[in-house]
CSV table of C-alpha atoms in Angstrom, one decimal:
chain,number,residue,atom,x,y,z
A,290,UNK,CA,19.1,11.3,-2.8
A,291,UNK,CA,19.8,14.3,-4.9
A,292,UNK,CA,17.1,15.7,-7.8
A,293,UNK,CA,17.6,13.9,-10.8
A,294,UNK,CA,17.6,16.4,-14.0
A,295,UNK,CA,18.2,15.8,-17.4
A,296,UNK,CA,21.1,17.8,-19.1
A,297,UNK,CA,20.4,21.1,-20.2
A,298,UNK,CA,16.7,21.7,-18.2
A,299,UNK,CA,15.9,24.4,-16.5
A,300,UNK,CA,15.9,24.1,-12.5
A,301,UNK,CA,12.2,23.5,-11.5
A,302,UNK,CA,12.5,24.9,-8.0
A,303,UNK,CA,12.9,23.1,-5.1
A,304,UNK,CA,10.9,20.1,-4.7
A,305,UNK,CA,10.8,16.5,-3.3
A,306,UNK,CA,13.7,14.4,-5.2
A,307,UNK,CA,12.5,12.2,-7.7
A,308,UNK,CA,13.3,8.2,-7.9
A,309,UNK,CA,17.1,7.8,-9.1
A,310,UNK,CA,17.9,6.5,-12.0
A,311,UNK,CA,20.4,3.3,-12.1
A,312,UNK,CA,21.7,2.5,-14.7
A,313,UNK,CA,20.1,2.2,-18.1
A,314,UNK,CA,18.9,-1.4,-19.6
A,315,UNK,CA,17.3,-0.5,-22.9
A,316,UNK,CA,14.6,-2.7,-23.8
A,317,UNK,CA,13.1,-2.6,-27.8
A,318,UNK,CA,9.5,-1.4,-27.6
A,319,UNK,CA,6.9,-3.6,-29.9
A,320,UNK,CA,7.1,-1.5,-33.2
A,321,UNK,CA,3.5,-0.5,-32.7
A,322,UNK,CA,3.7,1.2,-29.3
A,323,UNK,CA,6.0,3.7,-31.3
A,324,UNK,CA,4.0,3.9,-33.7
A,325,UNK,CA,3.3,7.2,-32.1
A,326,UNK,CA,6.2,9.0,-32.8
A,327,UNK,CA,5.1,10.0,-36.3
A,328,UNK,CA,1.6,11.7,-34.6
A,329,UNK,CA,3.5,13.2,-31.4
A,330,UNK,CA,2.1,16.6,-32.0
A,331,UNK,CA,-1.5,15.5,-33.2
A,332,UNK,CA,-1.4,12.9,-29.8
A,333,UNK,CA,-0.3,15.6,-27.6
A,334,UNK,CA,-3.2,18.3,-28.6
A,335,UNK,CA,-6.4,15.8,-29.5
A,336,UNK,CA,-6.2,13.4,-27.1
A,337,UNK,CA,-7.9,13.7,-23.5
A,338,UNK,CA,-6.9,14.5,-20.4
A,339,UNK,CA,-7.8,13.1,-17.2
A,340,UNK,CA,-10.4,14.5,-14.6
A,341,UNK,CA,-9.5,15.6,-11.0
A,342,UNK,CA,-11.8,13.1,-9.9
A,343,UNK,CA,-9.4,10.5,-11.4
A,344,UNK,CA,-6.0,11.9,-9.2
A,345,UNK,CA,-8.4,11.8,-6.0
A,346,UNK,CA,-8.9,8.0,-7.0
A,347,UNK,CA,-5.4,7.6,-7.2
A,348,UNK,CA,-4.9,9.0,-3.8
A,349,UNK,CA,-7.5,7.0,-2.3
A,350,UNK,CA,-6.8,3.8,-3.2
A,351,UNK,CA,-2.8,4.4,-2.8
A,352,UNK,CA,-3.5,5.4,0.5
A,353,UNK,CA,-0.9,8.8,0.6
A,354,UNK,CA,-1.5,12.3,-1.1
A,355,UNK,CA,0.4,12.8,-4.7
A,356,UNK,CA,1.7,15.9,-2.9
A,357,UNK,CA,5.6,15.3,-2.4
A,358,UNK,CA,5.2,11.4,-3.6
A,359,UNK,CA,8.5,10.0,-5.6
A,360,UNK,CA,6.4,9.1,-8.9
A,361,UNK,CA,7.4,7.8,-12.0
A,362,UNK,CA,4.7,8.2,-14.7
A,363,UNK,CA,5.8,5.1,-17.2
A,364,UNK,CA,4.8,5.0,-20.8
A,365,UNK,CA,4.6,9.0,-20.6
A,366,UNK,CA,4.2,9.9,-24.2
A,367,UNK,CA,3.6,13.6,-24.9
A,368,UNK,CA,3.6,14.0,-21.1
A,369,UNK,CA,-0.9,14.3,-20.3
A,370,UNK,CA,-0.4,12.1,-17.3
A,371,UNK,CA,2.9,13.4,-16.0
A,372,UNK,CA,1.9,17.8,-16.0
A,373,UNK,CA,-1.7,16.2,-14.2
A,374,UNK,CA,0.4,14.8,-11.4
A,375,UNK,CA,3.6,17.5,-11.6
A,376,UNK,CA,0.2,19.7,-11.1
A,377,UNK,CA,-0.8,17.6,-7.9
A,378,UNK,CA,2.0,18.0,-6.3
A,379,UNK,CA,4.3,14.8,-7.1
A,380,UNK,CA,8.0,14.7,-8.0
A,381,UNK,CA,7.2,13.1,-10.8
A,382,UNK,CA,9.8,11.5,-13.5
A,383,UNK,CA,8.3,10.7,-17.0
A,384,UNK,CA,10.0,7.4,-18.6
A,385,UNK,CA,9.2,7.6,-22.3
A,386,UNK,CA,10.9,4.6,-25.7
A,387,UNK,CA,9.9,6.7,-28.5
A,388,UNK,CA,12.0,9.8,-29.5
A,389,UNK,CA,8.9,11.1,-30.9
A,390,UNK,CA,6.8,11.7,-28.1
A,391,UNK,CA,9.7,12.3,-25.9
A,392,UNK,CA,10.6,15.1,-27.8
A,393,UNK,CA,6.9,16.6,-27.5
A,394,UNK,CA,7.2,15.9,-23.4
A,395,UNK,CA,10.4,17.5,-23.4
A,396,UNK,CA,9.1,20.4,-25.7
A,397,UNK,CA,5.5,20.8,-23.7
A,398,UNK,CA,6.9,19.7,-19.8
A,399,UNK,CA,10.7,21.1,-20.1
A,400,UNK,CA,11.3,21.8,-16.2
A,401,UNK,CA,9.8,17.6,-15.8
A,402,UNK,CA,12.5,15.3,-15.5
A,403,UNK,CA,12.2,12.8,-18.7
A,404,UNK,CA,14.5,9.5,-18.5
A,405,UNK,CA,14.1,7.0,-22.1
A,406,UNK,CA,13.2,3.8,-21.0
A,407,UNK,CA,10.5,1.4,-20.9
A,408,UNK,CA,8.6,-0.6,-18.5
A,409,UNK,CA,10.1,-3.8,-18.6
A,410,UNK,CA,13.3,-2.6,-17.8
A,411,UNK,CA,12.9,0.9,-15.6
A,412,UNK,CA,16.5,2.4,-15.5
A,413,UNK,CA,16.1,2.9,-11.6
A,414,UNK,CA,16.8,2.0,-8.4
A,415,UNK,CA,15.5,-0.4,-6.2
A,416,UNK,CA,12.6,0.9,-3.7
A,417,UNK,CA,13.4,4.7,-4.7
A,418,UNK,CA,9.7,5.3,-5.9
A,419,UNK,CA,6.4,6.2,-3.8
A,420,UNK,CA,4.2,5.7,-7.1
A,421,UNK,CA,4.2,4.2,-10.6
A,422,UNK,CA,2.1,5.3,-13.4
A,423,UNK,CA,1.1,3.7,-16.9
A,424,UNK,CA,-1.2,5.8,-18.0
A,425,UNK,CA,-2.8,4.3,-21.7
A,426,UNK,CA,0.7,2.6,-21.8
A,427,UNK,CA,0.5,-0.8,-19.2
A,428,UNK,CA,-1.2,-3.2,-22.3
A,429,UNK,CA,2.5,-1.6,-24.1
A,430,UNK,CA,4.5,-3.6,-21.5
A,431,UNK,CA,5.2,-7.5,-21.5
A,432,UNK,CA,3.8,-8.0,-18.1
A,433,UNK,CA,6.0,-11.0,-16.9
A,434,UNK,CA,8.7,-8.8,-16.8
A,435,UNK,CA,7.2,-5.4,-16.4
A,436,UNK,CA,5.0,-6.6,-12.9
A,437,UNK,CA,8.8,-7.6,-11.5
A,438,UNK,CA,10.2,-4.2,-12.3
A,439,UNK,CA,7.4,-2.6,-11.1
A,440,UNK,CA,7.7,-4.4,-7.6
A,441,UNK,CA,11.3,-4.1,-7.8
A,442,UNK,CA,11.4,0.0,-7.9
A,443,UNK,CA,8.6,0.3,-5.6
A,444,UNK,CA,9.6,1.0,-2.2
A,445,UNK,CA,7.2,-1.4,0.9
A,446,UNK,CA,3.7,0.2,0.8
A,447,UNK,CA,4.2,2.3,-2.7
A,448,UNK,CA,1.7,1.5,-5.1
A,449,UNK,CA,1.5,0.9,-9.1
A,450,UNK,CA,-1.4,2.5,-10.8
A,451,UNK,CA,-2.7,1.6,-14.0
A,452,UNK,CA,-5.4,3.5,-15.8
A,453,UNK,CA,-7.2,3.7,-19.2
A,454,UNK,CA,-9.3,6.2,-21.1
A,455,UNK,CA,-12.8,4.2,-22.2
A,456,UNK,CA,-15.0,5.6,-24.7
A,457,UNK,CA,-18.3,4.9,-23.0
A,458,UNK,CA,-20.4,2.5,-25.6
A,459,UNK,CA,-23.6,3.1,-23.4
A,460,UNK,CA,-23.9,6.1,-25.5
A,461,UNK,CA,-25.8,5.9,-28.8
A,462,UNK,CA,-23.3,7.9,-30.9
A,463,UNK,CA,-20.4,6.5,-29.1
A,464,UNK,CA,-21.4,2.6,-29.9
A,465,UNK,CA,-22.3,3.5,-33.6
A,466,UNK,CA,-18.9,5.2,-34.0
A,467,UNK,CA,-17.7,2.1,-32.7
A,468,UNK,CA,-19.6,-0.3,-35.1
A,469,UNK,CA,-18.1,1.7,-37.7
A,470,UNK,CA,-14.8,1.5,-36.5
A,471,UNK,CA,-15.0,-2.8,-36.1
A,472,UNK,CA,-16.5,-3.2,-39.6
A,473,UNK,CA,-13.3,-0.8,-40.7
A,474,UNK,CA,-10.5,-2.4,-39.0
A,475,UNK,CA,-11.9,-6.2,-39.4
A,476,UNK,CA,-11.7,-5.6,-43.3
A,477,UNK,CA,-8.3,-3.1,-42.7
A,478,UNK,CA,-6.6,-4.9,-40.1
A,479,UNK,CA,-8.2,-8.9,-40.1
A,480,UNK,CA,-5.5,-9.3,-36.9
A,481,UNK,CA,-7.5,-7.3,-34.9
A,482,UNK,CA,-10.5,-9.1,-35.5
A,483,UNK,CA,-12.2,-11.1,-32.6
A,484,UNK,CA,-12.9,-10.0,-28.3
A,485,UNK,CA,-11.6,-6.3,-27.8
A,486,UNK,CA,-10.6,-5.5,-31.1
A,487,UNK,CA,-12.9,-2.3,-31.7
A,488,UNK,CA,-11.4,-0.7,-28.3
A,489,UNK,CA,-7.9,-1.9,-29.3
A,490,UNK,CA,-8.5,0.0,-32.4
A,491,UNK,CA,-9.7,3.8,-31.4
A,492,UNK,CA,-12.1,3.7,-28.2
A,493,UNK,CA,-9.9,2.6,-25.9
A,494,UNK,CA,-8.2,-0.5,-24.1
A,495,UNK,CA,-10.5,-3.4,-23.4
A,496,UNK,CA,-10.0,-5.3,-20.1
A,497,UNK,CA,-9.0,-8.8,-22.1
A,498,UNK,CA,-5.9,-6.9,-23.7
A,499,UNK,CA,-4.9,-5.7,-19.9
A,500,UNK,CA,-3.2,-8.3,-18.3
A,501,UNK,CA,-3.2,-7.4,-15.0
A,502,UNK,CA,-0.1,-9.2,-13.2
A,503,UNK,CA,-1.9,-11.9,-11.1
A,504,UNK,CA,0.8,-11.7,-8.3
A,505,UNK,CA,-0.4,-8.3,-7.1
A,506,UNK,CA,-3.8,-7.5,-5.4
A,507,UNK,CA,-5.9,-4.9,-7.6
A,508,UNK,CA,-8.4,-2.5,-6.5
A,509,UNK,CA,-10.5,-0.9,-9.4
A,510,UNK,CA,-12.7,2.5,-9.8
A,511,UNK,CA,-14.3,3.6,-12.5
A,512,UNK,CA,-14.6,7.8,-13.0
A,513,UNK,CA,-17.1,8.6,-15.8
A,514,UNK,CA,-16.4,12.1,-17.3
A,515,UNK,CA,-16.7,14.2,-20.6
A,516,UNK,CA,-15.4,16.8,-22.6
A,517,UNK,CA,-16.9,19.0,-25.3
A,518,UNK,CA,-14.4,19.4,-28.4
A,519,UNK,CA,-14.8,20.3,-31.9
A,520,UNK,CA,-15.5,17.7,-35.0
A,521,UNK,CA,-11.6,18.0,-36.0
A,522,UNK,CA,-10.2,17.4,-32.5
A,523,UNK,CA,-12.5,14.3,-32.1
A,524,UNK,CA,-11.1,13.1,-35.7
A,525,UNK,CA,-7.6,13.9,-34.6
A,526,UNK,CA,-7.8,12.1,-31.4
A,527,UNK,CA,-9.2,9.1,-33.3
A,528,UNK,CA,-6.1,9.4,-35.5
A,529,UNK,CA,-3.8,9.4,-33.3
A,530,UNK,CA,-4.4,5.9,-32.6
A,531,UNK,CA,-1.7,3.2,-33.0
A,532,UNK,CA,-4.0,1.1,-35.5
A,533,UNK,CA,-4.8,4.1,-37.7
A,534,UNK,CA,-1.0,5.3,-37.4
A,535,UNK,CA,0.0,1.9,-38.5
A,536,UNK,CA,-2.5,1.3,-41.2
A,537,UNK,CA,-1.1,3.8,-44.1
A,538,UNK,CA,-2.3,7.5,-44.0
A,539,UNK,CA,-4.8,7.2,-47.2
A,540,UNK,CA,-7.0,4.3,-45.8
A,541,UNK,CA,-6.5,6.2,-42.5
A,542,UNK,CA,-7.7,9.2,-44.3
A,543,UNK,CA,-10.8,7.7,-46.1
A,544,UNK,CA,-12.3,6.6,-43.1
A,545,UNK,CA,-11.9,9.6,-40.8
A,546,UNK,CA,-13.3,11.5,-43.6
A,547,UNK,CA,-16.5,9.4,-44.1
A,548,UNK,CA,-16.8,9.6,-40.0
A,549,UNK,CA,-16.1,13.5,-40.6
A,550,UNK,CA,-20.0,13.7,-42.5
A,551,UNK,CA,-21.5,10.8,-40.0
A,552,UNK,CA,-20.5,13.7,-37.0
A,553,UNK,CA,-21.9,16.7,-39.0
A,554,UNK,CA,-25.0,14.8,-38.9
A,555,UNK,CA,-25.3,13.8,-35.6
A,556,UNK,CA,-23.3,17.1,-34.4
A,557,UNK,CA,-24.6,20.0,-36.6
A,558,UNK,CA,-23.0,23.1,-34.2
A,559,UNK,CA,-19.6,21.3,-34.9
A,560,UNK,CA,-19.2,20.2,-31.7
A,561,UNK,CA,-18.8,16.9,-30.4
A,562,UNK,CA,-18.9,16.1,-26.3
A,563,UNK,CA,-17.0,12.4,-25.9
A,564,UNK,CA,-17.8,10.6,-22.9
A,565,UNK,CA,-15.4,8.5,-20.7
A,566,UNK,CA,-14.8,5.8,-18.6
A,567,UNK,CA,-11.6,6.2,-17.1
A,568,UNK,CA,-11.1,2.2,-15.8
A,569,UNK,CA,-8.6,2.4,-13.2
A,570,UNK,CA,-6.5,-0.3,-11.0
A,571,UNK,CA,-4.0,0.3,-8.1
A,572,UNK,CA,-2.1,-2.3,-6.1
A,573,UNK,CA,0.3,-1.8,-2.9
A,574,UNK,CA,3.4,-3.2,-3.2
């Protein structure tokens, strides 16, 4: 199976070839999960990355090294996920719906194959993949029909691995950023009001929004972690979130600059360290 390129990208060396595309089925993406598009940029530099400890869970409980393995990283928006497992070792293809953040992939990653697509219908071929990603991107997909795709491109023994970036709400600052954040979004956004809605809105993805496919057997590992940013990255990466991208940028504004004094209280050298859960599940095909 030949290495699958995009037009116009630089040869990346020689490497293990990719899954191959078939051809493509475009499926429309829920206009939220492109909500993104318009904070590509922002997303790309504020948001966190992902801890070593995370890709040595991954290998662990998939049972094969990332070195060499036919990945696809699904839901790949400004490309965090795909460069940490490019950097691991995989033949990794990012699959990307919004034009936005595949722009800022293909601007950031340009030697990483990028295919447009979505997870409900993954323009490739039957059993050509070793591994399939979602990072912060599975909740985007309609599982009935993303699970069977999933299983589809997977070859016997690959394995799909979902993950999700947690703000940890053990931590004082953490859980009164996120009363804030309900009170906010219940009076911004009633619809996300009720189980999950603060992580929904800016801390992360709670386990009720998941929906895990039930015909697959998950195994789970949680890897703490932190990182130590300034004030205006922290802000940025809150912002970056679909229910602040969809909400209208002056209410968006209003609140991030209320939180701004809350943090230079709490933070008075300017820096803020976050502290993640990264809540991750991998099933064998």
């Amino acid at each position: 199976m030949g290495h699958m390129a995009p037009t116009n990208t630089p040869d990346p060396g020689p490497q293990p070839s990719p899954p191959q595309p078939a051809s493509p089925r475009p499926s429309p993406a829920p206009p939220r999960a492109l909500s993104f598009d318009r904070a590509a940029a922002q997303y790309g530099a504020a948001r966190p990355g992902y801890p070593d400890a995370l890709l040595d869970a991954v290998e662990e409980l998939a049972g094969r090294p990332l070195r060499g393995a036919r990945a696809l990283d699904v839901g790949a928006g400004t490309g965090i996920s795909t460069r940490r497992l490019r950097d691991r070792g995989a033949a990794v293809v990012a699959v990307e719906p919004g034009p936005g953040m595949a722009a800022e992939l293909r601007r950031t990653l340009p030697d990483v194959p990028l295919v447009r697509g979505d997870g409900n219908s993954l323009p490739f071929a039957a059993a050509s993949a070793d591994l399939i990603t979602y990072a912060q991107s599975w909740h985007w997909t309609d599982p009935a029909r993303s699970a069977p795709e999933a299983v589809r491109v997977l070859r016997p023994g690959g394995a799909l691995a979902l993950w999700w970036n947690v703000a940890d709400p053990t931590v004082g600052w953490i859980a009164e950023q996120g009363a804030r954040l309900l009170s906010f979004f219940t009076a911004e956004l009633p619809g996300m009001a009720g189980p999950g809605a603060l992580n929904v809105g800016a801390h992360g993805s709670a386990v009720s929004h998941r929906d895990l496919p039930a015909g697959l057997t998950f195994a789970d590992r949680r890897v703490p972690w932190t990182r130590r940013v300034p004030i205006a990255t922290h802000l940025d990466n809150l912002g970056s979130h679909s229910a602040f991208l969809i909400l209208g940028d002056e209410r968006a504004r209003r609140f991030l600059a209320a939180e701004r004094e809350h943090l230079a209280l709490r933070f008075p050298d300017g820096t803020v360290e976050e502290t993640y859960v990264v809540e991750l599940s991998v099933a064998i095909r």
